[in-house]
Coordinates of C-alpha atoms and ligand atoms in Angstrom, one line a residue:
M1 CA -2.6 117.0 -55.4
D2 CA -3.9 115.1 -52.4
Y3 CA -2.8 111.5 -52.8
V4 CA -3.7 109.1 -50.0
I5 CA -1.6 106.3 -51.6
E6 CA 1.4 106.6 -53.7
M7 CA 3.2 103.5 -54.9
L8 CA 6.2 104.6 -56.8
N9 CA 8.3 102.4 -59.2
I10 CA 7.4 99.1 -57.4
R11 CA 9.2 96.0 -58.3
K12 CA 8.2 92.5 -57.0
E13 CA 9.7 89.3 -58.3
F14 CA 8.8 85.7 -57.7
P15 CA 11.0 82.8 -58.8
G16 CA 11.0 82.9 -62.5
I17 CA 8.7 85.9 -63.0
V18 CA 8.7 89.7 -62.4
A19 CA 5.1 90.2 -61.2
N20 CA 5.5 94.0 -60.8
D21 CA 8.0 95.7 -63.0
N22 CA 8.4 99.4 -62.1
I23 CA 4.7 100.1 -61.4
T24 CA 3.4 103.4 -60.2
L25 CA -0.1 103.9 -58.8
Q26 CA -1.3 107.1 -57.2
V27 CA -4.7 107.3 -55.5
R28 CA -6.5 110.5 -54.7
K29 CA -8.5 111.0 -51.6
G30 CA -12.2 110.3 -52.0
E31 CA -11.9 108.5 -55.4
I32 CA -12.7 105.1 -56.6
H33 CA -9.6 104.1 -58.5
A34 CA -9.8 101.0 -60.7
L35 CA -6.8 98.7 -61.3
L36 CA -7.2 97.0 -64.6
G37 CA -5.1 94.3 -66.3
E38 CA -5.2 90.8 -67.8
N39 CA -5.2 87.7 -65.7
G40 CA -1.7 87.4 -64.2
A41 CA -0.8 91.1 -65.0
G42 CA 0.2 91.6 -61.3
K43 CA -2.8 93.4 -59.8
S44 CA -3.2 91.2 -56.7
T45 CA 0.5 91.2 -56.2
L46 CA 0.7 95.0 -56.2
M47 CA -2.2 95.1 -53.7
N48 CA -0.5 92.5 -51.5
V49 CA 2.6 94.7 -51.5
L50 CA 0.5 97.6 -50.4
F51 CA -1.2 95.5 -47.6
G52 CA 2.2 94.3 -46.3
L53 CA 1.9 90.7 -47.4
Y54 CA 4.8 90.9 -49.8
Q55 CA 8.0 93.1 -49.6
P56 CA 8.9 94.8 -52.8
E57 CA 12.5 94.6 -54.1
Q58 CA 12.4 98.2 -55.2
G59 CA 10.2 101.3 -55.0
E60 CA 8.6 103.5 -52.4
I61 CA 5.2 103.7 -50.8
R62 CA 3.8 106.9 -49.4
V63 CA 0.6 107.0 -47.3
K64 CA -0.9 110.5 -47.1
G65 CA 2.4 112.0 -48.2
K66 CA 4.6 110.1 -45.8
P67 CA 7.1 107.5 -46.9
V68 CA 6.3 104.2 -45.1
K69 CA 7.6 100.6 -44.9
I70 CA 4.7 98.3 -44.7
T71 CA 6.3 95.1 -43.4
N72 CA 3.1 93.3 -42.4
P73 CA -0.7 93.7 -42.5
N74 CA -0.9 95.0 -39.0
I75 CA 1.2 98.0 -40.1
A76 CA -1.1 98.4 -43.1
N77 CA -4.1 98.4 -40.7
D78 CA -2.5 101.0 -38.5
L79 CA -2.0 103.2 -41.6
G80 CA -5.7 102.9 -42.3
I81 CA -5.4 100.4 -45.2
G82 CA -7.9 97.5 -45.3
M83 CA -8.1 94.8 -47.9
V84 CA -11.0 92.5 -49.1
H85 CA -9.1 89.6 -50.8
Q86 CA -10.0 87.9 -54.0
H87 CA -10.5 84.7 -52.1
F88 CA -12.0 85.3 -48.7
M89 CA -10.1 84.6 -45.5
L90 CA -12.9 83.8 -43.0
V91 CA -13.1 81.1 -40.4
D92 CA -16.2 79.1 -41.5
T93 CA -17.1 77.8 -38.0
F94 CA -16.9 81.2 -36.3
T95 CA -19.7 83.8 -36.1
V96 CA -19.6 87.1 -38.0
T97 CA -18.5 88.9 -34.9
E98 CA -15.8 86.4 -33.9
N99 CA -14.3 86.7 -37.4
I100 CA -14.3 90.5 -37.3
I101 CA -12.6 90.9 -33.9
L102 CA -10.1 88.1 -34.6
G103 CA -6.7 89.6 -33.5
K104 CA -8.5 92.8 -32.3
E105 CA -10.6 91.3 -29.5
I106 CA -12.3 93.6 -27.0
T107 CA -11.6 92.2 -23.5
S108 CA -12.7 93.0 -20.0
K109 CA -11.0 91.4 -17.1
G110 CA -9.0 89.1 -19.4
K111 CA -12.2 87.8 -21.1
I112 CA -13.5 88.5 -24.6
D113 CA -16.5 90.8 -24.3
I114 CA -18.5 89.3 -27.2
K115 CA -21.7 91.4 -26.3
K116 CA -19.8 94.6 -26.6
A117 CA -18.1 93.5 -29.8
E118 CA -21.5 92.5 -31.3
Q119 CA -22.9 96.0 -30.5
E120 CA -19.9 97.6 -32.2
V121 CA -20.2 95.4 -35.3
R122 CA -23.9 96.2 -35.5
K123 CA -23.2 99.9 -35.2
I124 CA -20.7 99.9 -38.1
S125 CA -23.0 97.6 -40.2
D126 CA -25.9 100.0 -39.8
R127 CA -23.8 103.1 -40.5
Y128 CA -22.7 101.8 -43.9
G129 CA -25.9 99.9 -44.8
L130 CA -24.3 96.5 -44.7
A131 CA -27.2 94.6 -43.1
V132 CA -25.0 92.0 -41.5
D133 CA -26.2 89.8 -38.6
P134 CA -23.4 89.9 -36.0
K135 CA -24.4 86.5 -34.6
A136 CA -24.7 84.5 -37.8
K137 CA -22.3 81.7 -38.5
I138 CA -20.1 82.2 -41.6
S139 CA -21.0 78.8 -43.1
D140 CA -24.7 79.7 -43.0
I141 CA -24.5 83.0 -44.9
S142 CA -24.3 83.7 -48.6
V143 CA -21.1 84.6 -50.4
G144 CA -22.3 88.2 -50.8
M145 CA -22.9 88.4 -47.0
Q146 CA -19.4 86.9 -46.4
Q147 CA -17.9 89.6 -48.5
R148 CA -19.7 92.2 -46.4
V149 CA -18.1 90.6 -43.3
E150 CA -14.7 91.2 -44.9
I151 CA -15.6 94.8 -45.5
L152 CA -16.8 95.2 -41.9
K153 CA -13.6 93.7 -40.8
T154 CA -11.6 96.4 -42.4
L155 CA -14.0 99.2 -41.2
Y156 CA -13.8 97.7 -37.6
R157 CA -10.0 98.2 -37.8
G158 CA -10.6 101.9 -38.8
A159 CA -9.6 101.6 -42.5
D160 CA -10.1 104.7 -44.6
I161 CA -8.4 103.3 -47.7
L162 CA -10.1 100.1 -48.9
I163 CA -8.7 97.7 -51.4
F164 CA -11.3 95.5 -53.1
D165 CA -9.7 92.6 -55.1
E166 CA -12.3 91.5 -57.7
P167 CA -15.3 91.8 -55.3
T168 CA -17.9 91.4 -58.0
A169 CA -16.6 88.2 -59.5
V170 CA -18.3 86.1 -57.0
L171 CA -21.5 88.1 -56.7
T172 CA -25.0 87.8 -58.4
P173 CA -26.2 90.8 -60.4
Q174 CA -28.4 91.9 -57.5
E175 CA -25.5 91.7 -55.0
I176 CA -23.4 93.7 -57.4
K177 CA -25.9 96.5 -57.3
E178 CA -25.9 96.5 -53.6
L179 CA -22.1 96.5 -53.4
I180 CA -21.9 99.4 -55.7
Q181 CA -24.3 101.3 -53.4
I182 CA -22.1 100.4 -50.4
M183 CA -19.0 101.7 -52.2
K184 CA -20.8 105.0 -52.9
T185 CA -21.7 105.2 -49.2
L186 CA -18.1 104.6 -48.2
I187 CA -16.9 107.4 -50.5
A188 CA -19.5 109.8 -49.2
E189 CA -18.1 109.0 -45.7
G190 CA -14.7 110.2 -46.8
K191 CA -13.1 106.8 -47.7
S192 CA -10.9 106.1 -50.7
I193 CA -11.2 102.8 -52.7
I194 CA -8.9 100.8 -55.0
L195 CA -11.1 98.5 -57.1
I196 CA -9.8 95.5 -59.1
T197 CA -12.4 94.3 -61.6
H198 CA -12.5 92.7 -65.0
K199 CA -15.9 94.1 -65.7
L200 CA -15.4 97.3 -67.8
K201 CA -19.1 98.2 -67.2
E202 CA -18.4 98.5 -63.5
I203 CA -15.4 100.7 -64.1
M204 CA -17.4 103.0 -66.3
E205 CA -20.2 103.1 -63.7
V206 CA -18.4 103.8 -60.4
C207 CA -14.8 104.7 -60.9
D208 CA -13.1 108.1 -61.3
R209 CA -9.8 107.0 -62.7
V210 CA -8.3 103.8 -63.9
T211 CA -4.7 102.5 -63.9
V212 CA -3.9 99.9 -66.5
I213 CA -1.1 97.3 -66.1
R214 CA 0.0 94.8 -68.7
K215 CA 2.4 91.8 -68.0
G216 CA 3.7 93.4 -64.9
K217 CA 4.3 96.9 -66.3
G218 CA 2.3 100.1 -65.8
I219 CA 0.7 101.3 -69.0
G220 CA -0.8 104.5 -67.6
T221 CA -3.7 106.2 -65.7
L222 CA -6.8 107.5 -67.4
N223 CA -9.8 109.5 -66.4
V224 CA -12.8 107.2 -66.7
K225 CA -15.0 109.9 -68.3
D226 CA -12.5 110.4 -71.1
T227 CA -12.4 106.7 -72.1
N228 CA -14.7 103.8 -73.1
P229 CA -14.9 100.0 -72.7
N230 CA -13.4 99.4 -76.2
E231 CA -10.4 101.6 -75.6
L232 CA -9.8 100.1 -72.1
A233 CA -10.0 96.6 -73.5
S234 CA -7.5 97.2 -76.2
I235 CA -5.1 99.1 -74.0
M236 CA -5.2 96.3 -71.5
V237 CA -4.8 93.3 -73.9
G238 CA -2.7 95.1 -76.5
R239 CA -5.1 94.3 -79.3
E240 CA -8.7 94.7 -80.4
V241 CA -11.2 92.6 -78.4
V242 CA -14.4 91.3 -79.9
F243 CA -17.2 91.4 -77.4
K244 CA -19.8 89.5 -79.5
T245 CA -18.9 85.9 -80.2
E246 CA -19.4 84.8 -83.8
K247 CA -21.0 81.4 -84.3
K248 CA -22.8 79.3 -86.9
P249 CA -26.3 78.1 -86.2
S250 CA -26.3 74.9 -84.2
V251 CA -27.0 71.5 -85.7
P252 CA -28.4 69.5 -82.7
K253 CA -28.3 65.7 -83.0
Q254 CA -29.1 62.9 -80.6
E255 CA -29.9 63.5 -76.9
V256 CA -26.9 63.4 -74.7
L257 CA -28.3 64.6 -71.4
E258 CA -31.9 63.8 -70.5
I259 CA -33.3 64.8 -67.1
I260 CA -36.7 63.6 -66.2
N261 CA -38.7 64.7 -63.1
L262 CA -35.5 65.2 -61.1
V263 CA -35.8 66.0 -57.4
V264 CA -32.7 67.0 -55.4
N265 CA -32.6 68.2 -51.8
D266 CA -30.3 70.9 -50.5
S267 CA -28.1 70.4 -47.4
R268 CA -31.1 71.1 -45.1
G269 CA -33.3 68.5 -46.8
V270 CA -35.4 70.9 -48.7
P271 CA -36.2 69.8 -52.3
V272 CA -34.6 72.7 -54.3
V273 CA -34.6 70.8 -57.6
N274 CA -38.2 69.9 -57.8
G275 CA -39.5 67.9 -60.8
L276 CA -37.0 69.3 -63.3
N277 CA -37.0 68.3 -66.9
L278 CA -34.2 69.2 -69.3
T279 CA -32.6 67.8 -72.5
V280 CA -29.3 68.8 -74.0
H281 CA -28.4 67.4 -77.5
A282 CA -25.2 66.7 -79.1
G283 CA -24.1 69.8 -81.0
E284 CA -25.8 72.4 -78.9
I285 CA -25.1 74.7 -76.0
V286 CA -28.0 75.0 -73.5
G287 CA -27.7 77.9 -71.2
I288 CA -29.4 77.9 -67.8
A289 CA -30.5 81.4 -66.7
G290 CA -31.8 81.9 -63.2
V291 CA -31.6 83.9 -60.0
D292 CA -29.0 82.3 -57.7
G293 CA -30.6 79.8 -55.3
N294 CA -33.2 78.4 -57.6
G295 CA -31.6 75.0 -57.7
Q296 CA -28.7 75.5 -60.1
T297 CA -26.0 74.4 -57.8
E298 CA -27.8 71.3 -56.6
L299 CA -28.7 70.4 -60.2
I300 CA -25.0 70.5 -61.3
E301 CA -24.0 68.5 -58.2
A302 CA -26.6 65.9 -58.9
I303 CA -25.5 65.5 -62.6
T304 CA -21.9 65.2 -61.6
G305 CA -22.5 62.8 -58.7
L306 CA -21.5 65.2 -55.9
R307 CA -25.0 65.2 -54.5
K308 CA -27.7 62.5 -54.1
S309 CA -30.8 62.6 -56.3
E310 CA -34.0 61.8 -54.4
S311 CA -36.0 60.7 -57.4
G312 CA -36.3 61.1 -61.1
T313 CA -33.7 60.1 -63.7
I314 CA -30.6 61.5 -65.3
K315 CA -29.6 59.8 -68.5
L316 CA -26.3 60.3 -70.3
N317 CA -26.3 58.9 -73.9
G318 CA -29.4 56.8 -72.9
K319 CA -27.9 55.3 -69.8
E320 CA -29.1 56.2 -66.3
I321 CA -26.3 57.8 -64.3
Q322 CA -28.1 59.3 -61.3
N323 CA -26.4 58.5 -58.0
M324 CA -23.4 57.0 -59.6
S325 CA -20.0 58.0 -58.1
P326 CA -18.3 61.1 -59.5
R327 CA -15.5 59.0 -61.0
K328 CA -18.0 56.7 -62.8
I329 CA -19.9 59.7 -64.1
T330 CA -16.6 61.4 -65.3
E331 CA -15.7 58.2 -67.1
A332 CA -19.1 57.9 -68.7
G333 CA -18.3 61.2 -70.4
V334 CA -19.1 64.2 -68.3
G335 CA -16.7 67.1 -67.9
H336 CA -17.2 69.7 -65.2
I337 CA -15.9 73.3 -64.8
P338 CA -17.0 73.9 -61.3
Q339 CA -18.5 77.0 -59.8
D340 CA -16.0 77.0 -56.9
R341 CA -12.5 76.5 -58.4
H342 CA -10.8 76.2 -55.0
K343 CA -13.2 73.7 -53.5
H344 CA -13.9 71.5 -56.5
G345 CA -11.5 72.4 -59.2
L346 CA -8.0 72.2 -58.0
V347 CA -5.8 70.7 -55.3
L348 CA -4.1 74.0 -54.4
D349 CA -1.0 72.5 -52.8
F350 CA -0.2 70.3 -55.8
P351 CA 1.8 71.7 -58.7
I352 CA -0.4 73.0 -61.5
G353 CA 1.0 70.3 -63.7
E354 CA -0.3 67.5 -61.5
N355 CA -3.7 69.2 -61.3
M356 CA -4.0 68.6 -65.1
V357 CA -4.5 64.9 -64.6
L358 CA -6.8 64.8 -61.5
Q359 CA -9.3 62.5 -63.3
T360 CA -6.8 60.6 -65.4
Y361 CA -3.7 60.0 -63.3
H362 CA -4.6 56.4 -62.7
K363 CA -4.7 55.6 -66.4
K364 CA -2.2 55.2 -69.2
P365 CA 0.1 56.9 -70.1
F366 CA 0.1 58.8 -66.7
S367 CA 0.5 55.7 -64.6
K368 CA 1.5 52.1 -65.1
N369 CA 1.2 49.3 -62.6
G370 CA 0.1 51.8 -60.0
I371 CA 3.2 54.0 -60.5
L372 CA 2.9 57.6 -61.7
N373 CA 4.8 58.6 -64.8
F374 CA 5.7 62.2 -64.1
K375 CA 7.4 62.6 -67.4
E376 CA 4.1 62.0 -69.2
I377 CA 2.0 64.0 -66.7
Y378 CA 4.2 67.1 -67.1
R379 CA 4.3 66.6 -70.9
K380 CA 0.5 66.8 -70.9
A381 CA 0.6 69.8 -68.6
R382 CA 3.0 71.7 -70.8
T383 CA 0.7 71.2 -73.8
L384 CA -2.4 72.4 -71.9
I385 CA -0.6 75.3 -70.4
S386 CA 0.5 76.6 -73.8
E387 CA -2.7 75.8 -75.6
F388 CA -4.9 77.5 -73.0
D389 CA -2.5 80.4 -72.4
V390 CA -2.2 79.6 -68.6
R391 CA 0.3 82.2 -67.4
T392 CA 2.5 80.5 -64.8
P393 CA 6.2 80.6 -64.1
S394 CA 6.3 76.8 -64.7
E395 CA 4.3 73.6 -64.7
Y396 CA 5.8 72.9 -61.3
T397 CA 4.4 76.0 -59.6
L398 CA 1.8 75.2 -57.0
A399 CA -1.7 75.9 -58.1
R400 CA -2.1 78.2 -55.2
A401 CA 0.5 80.6 -56.6
L402 CA -1.3 81.1 -59.9
S403 CA -3.4 84.2 -60.4
G404 CA -7.1 83.6 -60.0
G405 CA -7.9 83.8 -63.7
N406 CA -5.0 81.5 -64.7
Q407 CA -6.3 78.9 -62.2
Q408 CA -9.6 79.1 -64.0
K409 CA -8.0 78.8 -67.5
A410 CA -6.1 75.7 -66.3
I411 CA -9.3 74.0 -65.2
I412 CA -11.1 74.8 -68.4
G413 CA -8.1 73.4 -70.4
R414 CA -8.2 70.2 -68.4
E415 CA -11.9 69.6 -68.8
V416 CA -12.2 70.6 -72.5
D417 CA -9.1 68.5 -73.4
R418 CA -10.7 65.3 -72.0
D419 CA -13.3 66.0 -74.8
P420 CA -16.4 64.9 -72.7
D421 CA -19.7 64.1 -74.5
L422 CA -21.3 66.5 -72.0
L423 CA -19.4 69.5 -70.7
I424 CA -21.0 71.3 -67.7
A425 CA -19.6 74.8 -67.5
A426 CA -20.6 76.6 -64.3
Q427 CA -19.7 80.3 -64.3
P428 CA -16.8 79.4 -66.6
T429 CA -15.6 83.0 -67.2
R430 CA -15.8 84.2 -63.6
G431 CA -12.7 86.2 -62.8
L432 CA -11.4 86.1 -66.4
D433 CA -10.2 89.2 -68.4
V434 CA -12.1 90.2 -71.5
G435 CA -9.5 88.6 -73.8
A436 CA -9.7 85.3 -71.9
I437 CA -13.5 85.4 -72.0
E438 CA -13.4 85.7 -75.7
F439 CA -11.1 82.7 -75.9
I440 CA -13.2 80.5 -73.6
H441 CA -16.4 81.3 -75.5
K442 CA -14.7 80.2 -78.7
R443 CA -13.6 76.9 -77.1
L444 CA -17.1 76.2 -75.8
I445 CA -18.5 76.8 -79.3
E446 CA -15.8 74.6 -80.8
Q447 CA -16.9 71.8 -78.5
R448 CA -20.4 72.2 -79.8
D449 CA -19.3 72.3 -83.4
N450 CA -17.4 69.0 -82.7
G451 CA -20.7 67.4 -81.9
K452 CA -20.5 67.6 -78.1
A453 CA -23.2 68.8 -75.7
V454 CA -22.6 71.8 -73.5
L455 CA -24.6 72.9 -70.5
L456 CA -23.7 76.5 -69.5
I457 CA -24.7 78.0 -66.2
S458 CA -24.0 81.6 -65.7
F459 CA -25.3 84.7 -63.9
E460 CA -24.0 86.9 -66.8
L461 CA -27.0 87.3 -69.0
D462 CA -25.0 88.7 -71.9
E463 CA -22.9 85.5 -71.7
I464 CA -26.0 83.3 -71.7
I465 CA -27.5 85.2 -74.7
N466 CA -24.3 85.3 -76.6
V467 CA -23.1 81.8 -76.3
S468 CA -26.2 79.6 -75.9
D469 CA -28.3 78.0 -78.7
R470 CA -31.2 77.5 -76.3
I471 CA -31.9 79.1 -73.0
A472 CA -33.6 77.2 -70.2
V473 CA -34.9 79.4 -67.4
I474 CA -34.8 77.8 -64.0
Y475 CA -37.2 79.0 -61.3
E476 CA -37.9 77.3 -57.9
G477 CA -36.2 74.1 -59.0
K478 CA -38.0 73.7 -62.4
I479 CA -37.3 74.7 -65.9
I480 CA -40.2 77.1 -66.5
A481 CA -39.3 78.3 -70.0
I482 CA -37.2 77.5 -73.0
V483 CA -36.2 80.6 -74.9
D484 CA -34.5 81.3 -78.3
P485 CA -31.5 83.6 -77.5
K486 CA -32.0 85.3 -80.9
E487 CA -35.5 86.3 -79.9
T488 CA -35.1 87.4 -76.4
T489 CA -33.6 90.3 -74.4
E490 CA -32.0 90.7 -71.0
Q491 CA -35.3 92.3 -69.8
E492 CA -37.5 89.4 -70.9
L493 CA -35.1 86.9 -69.3
G494 CA -35.1 89.0 -66.2
L495 CA -38.9 88.7 -65.9
L496 CA -38.9 85.0 -66.6
M497 CA -36.2 84.5 -64.0
A498 CA -38.3 86.3 -61.4
G499 CA -41.1 83.9 -62.1
S500 CA -43.5 86.6 -63.2
K501 CA -44.0 85.4 -66.7
R502 CA -44.4 81.8 -67.8
K503 CA -43.8 80.2 -71.1
E504 CA -44.9 76.6 -71.1
A505 CA -44.3 75.7 -74.7
G506 CA -41.6 73.2 -75.5
V507 CA -40.4 72.8 -71.9
G508 CA -37.4 70.5 -71.7
T509 CA -37.3 69.7 -75.4
N510 CA -36.5 71.2 -78.7
D511 CA -39.9 70.9 -80.3
Ligands
LIG1 N1 3.2 83.6 -54.2 C1 3.5 83.5 -55.5 N2 4.5 82.7 -55.9 C2 4.9 82.6 -57.2 N3 4.4 83.3 -58.2 C3 3.3 84.2 -57.8 C4 2.9 84.3 -56.5 N4 1.8 85.1 -56.5 C5 1.7 85.5 -57.8 N5 2.6 84.9 -58.6 C6 2.7 85.2 -60.0 O1 2.8 86.5 -60.3 C7 2.0 86.9 -61.5 C8 1.0 87.9 -61.1 O2 0.0 87.3 -60.4 P1 -1.3 88.2 -59.7 O3 -2.0 87.2 -58.8 O4 -0.8 89.4 -59.2 O5 -2.1 88.5 -61.1 P2 -3.5 89.3 -61.2 O6 -3.3 90.5 -62.0 O7 -4.1 89.5 -59.9 O8 -4.4 88.2 -62.1 P3 -6.0 87.8 -61.9 O9 -6.8 88.8 -62.7 O10 -6.0 86.5 -62.7 O11 -6.3 87.6 -60.5 C9 1.4 85.6 -62.0 O12 2.2 85.1 -63.0 C10 1.5 84.7 -60.8 O13 1.6 83.3 -61.2
LIG2 MG1 -5.8 88.7 -58.9

C-alpha cells in the first residue's frame, strides 16, 4: 500500500499527561484522512509532532516510505508537509504576500522582490481557486480569507501533504462549502490531506478514511463508507451520544433584555446595527440566526460594553446599560461567552485557574484589602474544572497549553457559574466535540429553567433550532423575523437570513 505518511507507535508526554500514547496513523496518497477524537484526545499534539513542533519520546515517522526525523517545521516543509493550524499564525499588519513569503523571501540583489512574490502568490491562488488578493492586509480580510492565506503559505512552500487542524470551526456555512471545494481541488491535483474536525457530517461528506483516538490512545481506522455518524460518535466518546436535546416548553417571565432602536457602527463608522429591536425574557432562550456580517458581532459588543452604541437603548432588568463600562455591565448581571476565545475569553499566559476569576478576582473571597487569595481562587478553579469536565493536567497549567475545546469549556464554566441574569453565548460550541456539545446545550437549557435569560448566537442552524425557544432572524442590522423553532426548517431560516422573505409579525416581542 502506498502510504505518504506513517506515524508508528507515537508517544508524546507533557508534564502530568501522556498526550499521545502509542498512536499509529497511516495516510494513503490522494486521500482525505480524518482524525477524530474528543477535546483533549491528542489530535493537535499528534499533528504538531508530524510538523516538527514537538519531538516524540517514542515511535517512528515515515514519509513516502522513508524513515525520517522531523526536528523542526523547516524539515517538515522540505519533506512536503504543510500545516494550517487551529489558531492562525499570521502577522496582522503584514500583507497576504508578506505573510506567505515570510522566511522564504524571493530576493534579487539582496532586496526582497515583492512584485515577483505577488505574481507567484497570484498564480498559486488561481490554480487552486483560492481567490486571495496578494496585496490585501491581513487585518482587513475575513477569517475565511485568512485561512486561505495559511493554505497558500503551505502550497507556496511546495507542500503535497496538508494538515488541516479544525479548519471549519471558525468558518461560516458558506465558507465551509468553499473550503470543501478547495480540498477536492487539492486532492485532484495529487495532494493528500489530514483533516481534523468535530463535525461528523463533514467526515461523511469528504473523507475516505477516519482514524479515531480517545484519551491519547488510537482506537482504530475505519473506511468512511462503512460507518455512520452515530457509530463514529459512540466510538469516539465511548458511549451513546444524543444529538437532539430534550427540553420542556419554556415559561417566559419578565423582560430581562430589552433593546429599542439600537444603532451601532462598525470600525469603519458604518451603522451595521441599524434600528434593531429585540426582547429576551427570563426563562427563555432566544437564538439569533443570520449570515455572518449582518451586525451580530457589533450587537454583542454593544450589549457587553465592548463597543459604543450610537443611539437607541439597551435595558437590563429595566435599567439602561448602553455605553456603560464592561465591568459595570458584567456586575449588572450579564455573562458573555465570546466568539473569539483567545481575544476576549482568556488571558492565555495566565494559569487556567486564574482565568476562572477574571471578573471576580477583586471581590471576596478571591481578594481582601487588595491582596489576592490564591487558595480560594484555585479552590474555585478546581470546582469548575471538574464540574465542566475541563481536561487539563492541573489548574496551574497555562491557558495556552489547554486544547482548544477545553479552553472553551473553561470559559463556559466561568460564565455559567456566575449565574448571570442574561447569558450571551456567541458560537458557544465552536470547536467542541459531540459529547461536549450535548453537555453545553444541557447547561444552557438549565440556565433557562432556572429563570435566566439566554441569548444564543450561532452559525449552526441545527443548534439554533434545537436549543432556542424563539429564533430572531437578523438581516442588515435589524431583526426582520421572529420564528418558532418548532414550526420552521433550516430551509425557511436560510431564506429569511438571505433577506428574501419577510415576516413582520411580532418583531421583537413575544406577542
Ligand atoms: N504545550 C503543552 N503543554 C502541556 N500540555 C499540553 C500542551 N499541548 C497540549 N497539552 C495537553 O495535551 C492534551 C492533548 O491536547 P491536544 O491539543 O492535542 O488535544 P486535541 O485533541 O487537539 O483537542 P481539541 O479538539 O480540543 O483541540 C491535552 O490534555 C492538553 O492539555
Ligand atoms: Mg486541537
